[in-house]
Short mmCIF file of C-alpha atoms in Angstrom, two decimals:
data_model
loop_
_atom_site.label_atom_id
_atom_site.label_comp_id
_atom_site.label_asym_id
_atom_site.label_seq_id
_atom_site.Cartn_x
_atom_site.Cartn_y
_atom_site.Cartn_z
CA GLN A 1082 0.00 0.00 0.00
CA LYS A 1083 1.30 3.43 -0.93
CA GLU A 1084 1.69 6.05 1.79
CA VAL A 1085 -0.45 8.46 -0.24
CA GLU A 1086 -3.27 7.36 -2.53
CA GLN A 1087 -4.78 9.64 -5.16
CA ASP A 1088 -7.12 8.82 -8.04
CA PRO A 1089 -5.29 9.79 -11.26
CA GLY A 1090 -8.54 10.58 -13.10
CA PRO A 1091 -8.94 12.12 -15.59
CA LEU A 1092 -11.75 14.24 -14.20
CA SER A 1093 -13.75 16.29 -16.68
CA VAL A 1094 -16.23 18.96 -15.50
CA PRO A 1095 -18.15 21.83 -17.12
CA GLU A 1096 -17.05 25.40 -16.48
CA GLY A 1097 -18.57 26.77 -13.28
CA ALA A 1098 -18.80 23.38 -11.54
CA ILE A 1099 -17.52 22.69 -8.05
CA VAL A 1100 -14.57 20.31 -8.18
CA SER A 1101 -13.58 17.97 -5.36
CA LEU A 1102 -10.14 16.38 -5.37
CA ASN A 1103 -9.12 13.94 -2.66
CA CYS A 1104 -6.25 11.96 -1.19
CA THR A 1105 -5.96 9.36 1.52
CA TYR A 1106 -2.83 8.54 3.46
CA SER A 1107 -1.58 5.96 5.90
CA ASN A 1108 1.21 7.70 7.83
CA SER A 1109 -0.26 9.23 10.99
CA ALA A 1110 2.93 11.29 11.46
CA PHE A 1111 2.06 13.59 8.55
CA GLN A 1112 1.49 17.15 9.75
CA TYR A 1113 1.84 19.35 6.67
CA PHE A 1114 -0.63 18.88 3.83
CA MET A 1115 -0.04 20.58 0.52
CA TRP A 1116 -1.65 20.84 -2.89
CA TYR A 1117 0.51 21.44 -5.94
CA ARG A 1118 -0.81 22.34 -9.37
CA GLN A 1119 1.04 21.20 -12.47
CA TYR A 1120 0.25 22.56 -15.91
CA SER A 1121 1.14 20.51 -18.96
CA ARG A 1122 4.89 20.43 -19.61
CA LYS A 1123 5.59 22.52 -16.52
CA GLY A 1124 6.86 21.79 -13.03
CA PRO A 1125 4.53 21.54 -10.02
CA GLU A 1126 3.86 24.76 -8.13
CA LEU A 1127 2.50 25.07 -4.61
CA LEU A 1128 -1.16 26.04 -4.58
CA MET A 1129 -1.81 25.99 -0.84
CA TYR A 1130 -0.89 24.18 2.35
CA THR A 1131 -2.39 23.47 5.75
CA TYR A 1132 -0.82 22.43 9.00
CA SER A 1133 -2.52 19.68 10.99
CA SER A 1134 -6.31 19.50 10.76
CA GLY A 1135 -8.88 22.01 9.62
CA ASN A 1136 -9.82 24.10 6.63
CA LYS A 1137 -8.03 26.80 4.70
CA GLU A 1138 -9.57 29.02 2.07
CA ASP A 1139 -7.84 31.03 -0.65
CA GLY A 1140 -10.14 32.62 -3.17
CA ARG A 1141 -11.96 29.88 -5.07
CA PHE A 1142 -9.87 27.15 -3.44
CA THR A 1143 -10.53 25.43 -0.12
CA ALA A 1144 -8.31 22.77 1.43
CA GLN A 1145 -9.65 20.44 4.10
CA VAL A 1146 -7.81 17.98 6.31
CA ASP A 1147 -9.44 15.24 8.37
CA LYS A 1148 -6.63 13.58 10.31
CA SER A 1149 -8.98 11.17 12.07
CA SER A 1150 -9.92 9.68 8.70
CA LYS A 1151 -6.51 10.33 7.10
CA TYR A 1152 -8.29 12.12 4.27
CA ILE A 1153 -7.61 15.46 2.60
CA SER A 1154 -9.59 17.37 0.01
CA LEU A 1155 -9.23 20.32 -2.30
CA PHE A 1156 -12.38 22.08 -3.48
CA ILE A 1157 -12.45 24.43 -6.43
CA ARG A 1158 -15.51 26.66 -6.72
CA ASP A 1159 -16.68 28.21 -9.99
CA SER A 1160 -14.11 26.19 -11.92
CA GLN A 1161 -12.51 27.85 -14.94
CA PRO A 1162 -10.83 26.41 -18.04
CA SER A 1163 -7.59 27.87 -16.67
CA ASP A 1164 -7.91 25.43 -13.74
CA SER A 1165 -7.27 22.56 -16.17
CA ALA A 1166 -4.12 20.94 -14.82
CA THR A 1167 -2.90 18.02 -12.75
CA TYR A 1168 -3.32 18.46 -9.00
CA LEU A 1169 -0.89 16.65 -6.72
CA CYS A 1170 -1.44 16.26 -3.01
CA ALA A 1171 1.70 16.19 -0.90
CA MET A 1172 2.43 15.55 2.76
CA SER A 1173 5.24 15.63 5.25
CA ASP A 1174 5.83 15.01 8.90
CA PHE A 1175 7.27 17.52 11.28
CA GLY A 1176 11.03 17.65 11.55
CA GLY A 1177 14.21 19.48 10.64
CA TYR A 1178 14.06 18.16 7.14
CA GLN A 1179 10.57 17.35 6.05
CA LYS A 1180 10.57 14.73 3.33
CA VAL A 1181 7.60 15.39 1.12
CA THR A 1182 5.58 12.44 -0.17
CA PHE A 1183 3.53 13.19 -3.27
CA GLY A 1184 0.36 11.62 -4.58
CA ILE A 1185 0.36 10.54 -8.21
CA GLY A 1186 -1.82 13.51 -9.20
CA THR A 1187 -5.37 13.91 -10.55
CA LYS A 1188 -5.72 15.31 -14.05
CA LEU A 1189 -8.55 17.85 -14.23
CA GLN A 1190 -10.13 19.25 -17.37
CA VAL A 1191 -12.64 22.08 -17.17
CA ILE A 1192 -14.75 22.26 -20.32
CA PRO A 1193 -15.86 25.77 -21.46
CA ASP B 304 13.27 36.60 -9.86
CA ALA B 305 14.49 33.72 -11.93
CA GLY B 306 13.11 30.37 -10.91
CA VAL B 307 14.80 27.00 -11.02
CA ILE B 308 16.42 26.56 -14.42
CA GLN B 309 16.90 23.13 -15.96
CA SER B 310 18.65 22.13 -19.14
CA PRO B 311 18.16 20.65 -21.58
CA ARG B 312 14.35 20.75 -21.80
CA HIS B 313 14.30 17.70 -24.04
CA GLU B 314 16.85 14.95 -24.57
CA VAL B 315 16.59 12.06 -26.95
CA THR B 316 19.46 9.60 -27.04
CA GLU B 317 20.25 6.00 -27.71
CA MET B 318 20.54 3.27 -25.15
CA GLY B 319 24.00 3.05 -23.63
CA GLN B 320 24.82 6.74 -24.02
CA GLU B 321 25.71 8.99 -21.12
CA VAL B 322 23.09 11.59 -20.20
CA THR B 323 23.76 14.69 -18.11
CA LEU B 324 20.93 16.83 -16.77
CA ARG B 325 21.65 20.25 -15.32
CA CYS B 326 20.00 22.44 -12.73
CA LYS B 327 20.48 25.97 -11.44
CA PRO B 328 18.56 26.46 -8.18
CA ILE B 329 17.05 29.69 -6.93
CA SER B 330 19.75 31.89 -5.45
CA GLY B 331 19.90 31.63 -1.67
CA HIS B 332 18.09 28.30 -1.43
CA ASP B 333 19.90 25.73 0.70
CA TYR B 334 18.08 22.56 -0.35
CA LEU B 335 18.12 20.98 -3.80
CA PHE B 336 16.06 17.98 -4.86
CA TRP B 337 16.08 15.74 -7.93
CA TYR B 338 12.84 13.95 -8.85
CA ARG B 339 11.71 11.61 -11.59
CA GLN B 340 8.09 11.66 -12.80
CA THR B 341 6.34 8.90 -14.74
CA MET B 342 2.66 8.21 -15.31
CA MET B 343 2.86 4.90 -13.50
CA ARG B 344 4.84 5.94 -10.42
CA GLY B 345 4.25 9.69 -10.19
CA LEU B 346 6.88 11.94 -8.65
CA GLU B 347 9.74 10.06 -7.00
CA LEU B 348 12.52 11.67 -4.99
CA LEU B 349 15.91 10.50 -6.24
CA ILE B 350 18.33 12.50 -4.09
CA TYR B 351 18.52 15.72 -2.15
CA PHE B 352 21.31 18.06 -1.09
CA ASN B 353 21.59 20.45 1.83
CA ASN B 354 24.20 23.19 1.50
CA ASN B 355 25.72 21.32 -1.48
CA VAL B 356 26.15 18.09 0.49
CA PRO B 357 24.24 14.96 -0.60
CA ILE B 358 22.07 13.89 2.33
CA ASP B 359 19.86 11.08 1.10
CA ASP B 360 20.38 9.22 -2.17
CA SER B 361 18.24 6.23 -1.25
CA GLY B 362 15.89 6.99 -4.13
CA MET B 363 18.58 6.66 -6.78
CA PRO B 364 17.50 3.56 -8.66
CA GLU B 365 20.92 2.07 -9.38
CA ASP B 366 24.62 2.77 -9.63
CA ARG B 367 24.08 4.03 -13.17
CA PHE B 368 22.69 7.22 -11.60
CA SER B 369 24.90 9.81 -9.94
CA ALA B 370 24.39 13.40 -8.83
CA LYS B 371 26.73 16.20 -7.87
CA MET B 372 26.44 19.70 -6.56
CA PRO B 373 29.85 21.36 -6.90
CA ASN B 374 28.57 24.74 -5.72
CA ALA B 375 25.44 26.47 -4.51
CA SER B 376 24.29 27.43 -7.99
CA PHE B 377 24.72 24.24 -9.99
CA SER B 378 23.85 20.57 -9.84
CA THR B 379 24.00 17.69 -12.29
CA LEU B 380 22.26 14.34 -12.55
CA LYS B 381 24.09 11.83 -14.69
CA ILE B 382 22.94 8.50 -16.09
CA GLN B 383 25.62 6.20 -17.48
CA PRO B 384 24.85 3.98 -19.31
CA SER B 385 21.29 4.99 -20.09
CA GLU B 386 18.49 2.44 -20.65
CA PRO B 387 15.00 2.77 -22.19
CA ARG B 388 13.39 2.37 -18.74
CA ASP B 389 15.07 5.62 -17.67
CA SER B 390 12.73 7.52 -19.99
CA ALA B 391 10.80 9.99 -17.82
CA VAL B 392 10.57 13.66 -16.92
CA TYR B 393 13.27 14.68 -14.46
CA PHE B 394 12.64 17.63 -12.20
CA CYS B 395 14.96 19.68 -10.08
CA ALA B 396 13.54 21.65 -7.16
CA SER B 397 15.02 23.95 -4.57
CA SER B 398 13.83 25.38 -1.28
CA LEU B 399 14.86 27.63 1.56
CA GLY B 400 14.55 25.40 4.57
CA GLY B 401 13.06 21.94 4.68
CA GLY B 402 10.89 22.11 1.58
CA SER B 403 7.47 21.76 3.15
CA GLY B 404 4.62 23.94 4.32
CA ASN B 405 5.59 27.60 4.31
CA GLN B 406 9.02 26.72 2.91
CA PRO B 407 7.87 24.95 -0.24
CA GLN B 408 9.91 23.39 -2.96
CA HIS B 409 10.13 25.38 -6.17
CA PHE B 410 10.32 23.22 -9.26
CA GLY B 411 11.94 23.77 -12.61
CA ASP B 412 10.09 22.88 -15.80
CA GLY B 413 11.84 19.55 -16.10
CA THR B 414 13.89 17.65 -18.64
CA ARG B 415 11.89 15.24 -20.79
CA LEU B 416 14.24 12.31 -21.39
CA SER B 417 13.68 9.64 -24.03
CA ILE B 418 16.07 6.72 -24.33
CA LEU B 419 15.66 4.79 -27.58
#
């Protein structure tokens, strides 16, 4: 079993839809939870991160962490064609050097 | 500010040839990471450096792979001899601090490697 599980998709939605992207994990030591966005033929870039449990909102994006279920989510409201990308969840435990474990990524396409 | 710069962007070569990938991290960053990305396995950490010193190379698949960081602004990943199963996109990333949370890793745009 992988430490981080993520459905690779692809996920196709109409413009304006609410998108839900999810990951599960097995390592209870994970404390930092991140979402990276990767456009085609580009490197991943950090979209947002949360520490421990709870929600975090940034514009149209909301990240949720449920440590009791070992489940994290990223919601995108009013999705736009420019949101079409691969979204990778990533996690790390707390320490001097925090090795980051990435999910395989979910490919999202927002249809105009 | 310039981001992480990788070269070449694309490399096509024949099996058995030596391949050298290059990376210039963001100035001032003290961590440098090399990753490999494939559709089947996703993003895999190969090796990382802290202050130019290799710390963990446990992700390097075999002795055919080697990485160096001779100074704070340059790193190389070398594959010798190359094999078709090495075909992937190789990313370099750098960070100030551990590379997580509010000290995230910044990725280059990768080198797309094809071994024929």
